[in-house]
Amino acid sequence: MMKKRKQKKAEKIDPLARRWNAAVGKWKRVLWLTHWRIDTSIQDRQDATPNVSAATPASFGTIAQADTISCYRQSEIKLTRGSIASKNPKEMNESACHEVLHVVVAPYDAMVQEMLMALPQEKREGFEKWHDQAKEELVTHLQNVFIYEEAHRA
């Protein structure tokens, strides 16, 4: 309970956290994840860069990491202040959509990770890179669909 109070107090002081949390909350509603607990954390330190797989292509421009425990319907989206501080509202909306979509695909991702762990080490690395790239392409495609639909609603 105390942690939540501190988080709420910090949001009152930090307009960037308020904007990010509002964008994440919006996509949580749009993507029907209101029964999930999705926490966010913005780190000020530059060395707090999200732990991204080396297999994730640099072209995806990673700004955050969503750590998800699907069976408990909990996720934490971690990012650095520098990764979103310069984003305009449109870019922040797109980034929030992308990160919340990672929560949507998390159960599938967890299943694939379990299957990959069953492979011998020498075969696993290639499949891990393929999986990471396919997952980012899927999430980015879904993001583009949702953002397009949002912009073109009648």
Tab-separated table of C-alpha atoms in Angstrom:
chain	number	residue	atom	x	y	z
A	1	MET	CA	0.000	0.000	0.000
A	2	MET	CA	2.837	2.378	0.839
A	3	LYS	CA	4.490	1.798	-2.548
A	4	LYS	CA	1.305	2.814	-4.366
A	5	ARG	CA	1.073	6.054	-2.378
A	6	LYS	CA	4.656	6.948	-3.265
A	7	GLN	CA	3.981	6.160	-6.912
A	8	LYS	CA	0.867	8.379	-6.941
A	9	LYS	CA	2.778	11.189	-5.228
A	10	ALA	CA	5.612	10.904	-7.743
A	11	GLU	CA	3.116	11.101	-10.619
A	12	LYS	CA	1.799	14.407	-9.267
A	13	ILE	CA	5.311	15.793	-9.404
A	14	ASP	CA	6.423	14.106	-12.631
A	15	PRO	CA	4.399	15.139	-15.709
A	16	LEU	CA	6.332	12.680	-17.911
A	17	ALA	CA	5.261	9.726	-15.736
A	18	ARG	CA	1.696	11.059	-15.741
A	19	ARG	CA	1.642	11.236	-19.573
A	20	TRP	CA	3.216	7.772	-19.946
A	21	ASN	CA	0.848	6.159	-17.430
A	22	ALA	CA	-2.157	7.770	-19.118
A	23	ALA	CA	-1.052	6.394	-22.498
A	24	VAL	CA	-0.449	2.917	-21.054
A	25	GLY	CA	-3.841	3.050	-19.282
A	26	LYS	CA	-5.566	3.995	-22.515
A	27	TRP	CA	-4.078	1.020	-24.382
A	28	LYS	CA	-4.803	-1.246	-21.438
A	29	ARG	CA	-8.500	-0.370	-21.908
A	30	VAL	CA	-8.455	-0.547	-25.724
A	31	LEU	CA	-6.749	-3.968	-25.686
A	32	TRP	CA	-9.126	-5.346	-23.022
A	33	LEU	CA	-6.498	-5.755	-20.322
A	34	THR	CA	-8.375	-3.996	-17.533
A	35	HIS	CA	-8.196	-7.189	-15.459
A	36	TRP	CA	-4.383	-7.007	-15.592
A	37	ARG	CA	-2.081	-5.137	-13.253
A	38	ILE	CA	0.356	-3.215	-15.427
A	39	ASP	CA	2.873	-1.147	-13.493
A	40	THR	CA	5.333	1.229	-15.084
A	41	SER	CA	8.691	2.499	-13.951
A	42	ILE	CA	10.796	5.261	-15.438
A	43	GLN	CA	14.458	5.173	-14.496
A	44	ASP	CA	16.507	8.369	-14.472
A	45	ARG	CA	19.855	6.592	-14.786
A	46	GLN	CA	21.346	6.038	-18.229
A	47	ASP	CA	22.786	2.685	-17.095
A	48	ALA	CA	19.246	1.456	-16.392
A	49	THR	CA	18.630	0.698	-20.063
A	50	PRO	CA	16.115	-2.100	-20.470
A	51	ASN	CA	17.650	-5.562	-20.696
A	52	VAL	CA	17.007	-6.335	-24.335
A	53	SER	CA	18.032	-9.536	-26.043
A	54	ALA	CA	21.030	-9.270	-28.330
A	55	ALA	CA	18.868	-11.057	-30.884
A	56	THR	CA	16.438	-8.140	-31.085
A	57	PRO	CA	17.241	-6.183	-34.241
A	58	ALA	CA	18.482	-2.649	-33.602
A	59	SER	CA	16.050	-1.392	-36.230
A	60	PHE	CA	13.198	-1.878	-33.762
A	61	GLY	CA	14.468	1.019	-31.634
A	62	THR	CA	13.838	-0.550	-28.243
A	63	ILE	CA	12.740	1.960	-25.608
A	64	ALA	CA	11.346	-0.326	-22.920
A	65	GLN	CA	11.031	-3.810	-21.537
A	66	ALA	CA	7.796	-5.442	-20.432
A	67	ASP	CA	8.349	-8.106	-17.766
A	68	THR	CA	5.182	-10.162	-17.607
A	69	ILE	CA	3.880	-13.010	-15.452
A	70	SER	CA	0.866	-14.125	-17.461
A	71	CYS	CA	-0.582	-16.579	-14.949
A	72	TYR	CA	-0.894	-13.742	-12.401
A	73	ARG	CA	-1.937	-11.173	-15.027
A	74	GLN	CA	0.838	-8.842	-13.936
A	75	SER	CA	3.335	-6.864	-15.944
A	76	GLU	CA	5.860	-4.120	-15.374
A	77	ILE	CA	6.956	-1.888	-18.212
A	78	LYS	CA	10.414	-0.493	-17.488
A	79	LEU	CA	12.007	2.324	-19.436
A	80	THR	CA	14.534	5.107	-19.086
A	81	ARG	CA	13.556	8.741	-18.939
A	82	GLY	CA	15.741	9.538	-21.944
A	83	SER	CA	13.916	7.013	-24.103
A	84	ILE	CA	10.598	8.884	-23.900
A	85	ALA	CA	11.376	12.389	-22.649
A	86	SER	CA	11.668	13.844	-26.143
A	87	LYS	CA	8.639	12.034	-27.588
A	88	ASN	CA	5.684	14.085	-28.691
A	89	PRO	CA	2.180	12.880	-27.693
A	90	LYS	CA	1.726	10.898	-30.939
A	91	GLU	CA	5.041	9.061	-30.482
A	92	MET	CA	4.328	8.389	-26.821
A	93	ASN	CA	0.925	6.957	-27.751
A	94	GLU	CA	2.562	4.655	-30.311
A	95	SER	CA	5.227	3.527	-27.835
A	96	ALA	CA	2.647	2.818	-25.133
A	97	CYS	CA	0.554	0.830	-27.618
A	98	HIS	CA	3.630	-1.206	-28.585
A	99	GLU	CA	4.598	-1.988	-24.997
A	100	VAL	CA	1.063	-2.972	-23.966
A	101	LEU	CA	0.875	-5.229	-27.030
A	102	HIS	CA	3.930	-7.029	-25.640
A	103	VAL	CA	1.744	-7.837	-22.624
A	104	VAL	CA	-0.934	-9.226	-24.965
A	105	VAL	CA	1.515	-11.606	-26.667
A	106	ALA	CA	3.304	-12.536	-23.417
A	107	PRO	CA	1.496	-15.876	-22.881
A	108	TYR	CA	2.475	-17.010	-26.372
A	109	ASP	CA	6.004	-15.693	-25.837
A	110	ALA	CA	6.331	-17.646	-22.582
A	111	MET	CA	5.191	-20.847	-24.298
A	112	VAL	CA	7.720	-20.420	-27.101
A	113	GLN	CA	10.494	-19.667	-24.589
A	114	GLU	CA	9.666	-22.904	-22.749
A	115	MET	CA	9.818	-24.854	-26.007
A	116	LEU	CA	13.143	-23.236	-26.936
A	117	MET	CA	14.633	-24.232	-23.581
A	118	ALA	CA	13.903	-27.868	-24.473
A	119	LEU	CA	16.170	-27.627	-27.515
A	120	PRO	CA	19.867	-28.505	-27.353
A	121	GLN	CA	22.005	-25.383	-26.772
A	122	GLU	CA	23.587	-25.497	-30.233
A	123	LYS	CA	20.169	-25.306	-31.924
A	124	ARG	CA	18.561	-22.908	-29.472
A	125	GLU	CA	20.460	-19.723	-30.322
A	126	GLY	CA	19.286	-19.527	-33.934
A	127	PHE	CA	15.688	-20.169	-32.962
A	128	GLU	CA	15.868	-17.571	-30.151
A	129	LYS	CA	17.015	-14.905	-32.620
A	130	TRP	CA	14.281	-15.910	-35.054
A	131	HIS	CA	11.660	-15.847	-32.307
A	132	ASP	CA	12.751	-12.426	-31.010
A	133	GLN	CA	12.636	-10.947	-34.503
A	134	ALA	CA	9.261	-12.536	-35.297
A	135	LYS	CA	7.805	-11.315	-31.990
A	136	GLU	CA	8.945	-7.729	-32.603
A	137	GLU	CA	7.607	-7.825	-36.157
A	138	LEU	CA	4.245	-9.131	-34.922
A	139	VAL	CA	3.944	-6.532	-32.154
A	140	THR	CA	5.012	-3.728	-34.503
A	141	HIS	CA	2.499	-4.856	-37.127
A	142	LEU	CA	-0.323	-4.978	-34.574
A	143	GLN	CA	0.734	-1.565	-33.283
A	144	ASN	CA	0.535	-0.135	-36.801
A	145	VAL	CA	-2.944	-1.628	-37.272
A	146	PHE	CA	-4.263	-0.210	-33.982
A	147	ILE	CA	-2.686	3.214	-34.530
A	148	TYR	CA	-4.074	3.367	-38.082
A	149	GLU	CA	-7.542	2.341	-36.923
A	150	GLU	CA	-7.436	4.898	-34.146
A	151	ALA	CA	-6.490	7.668	-36.603
A	152	HIS	CA	-9.168	6.700	-39.128
A	153	ARG	CA	-12.200	6.133	-36.926
A	154	ALA	CA	-15.291	7.794	-38.254
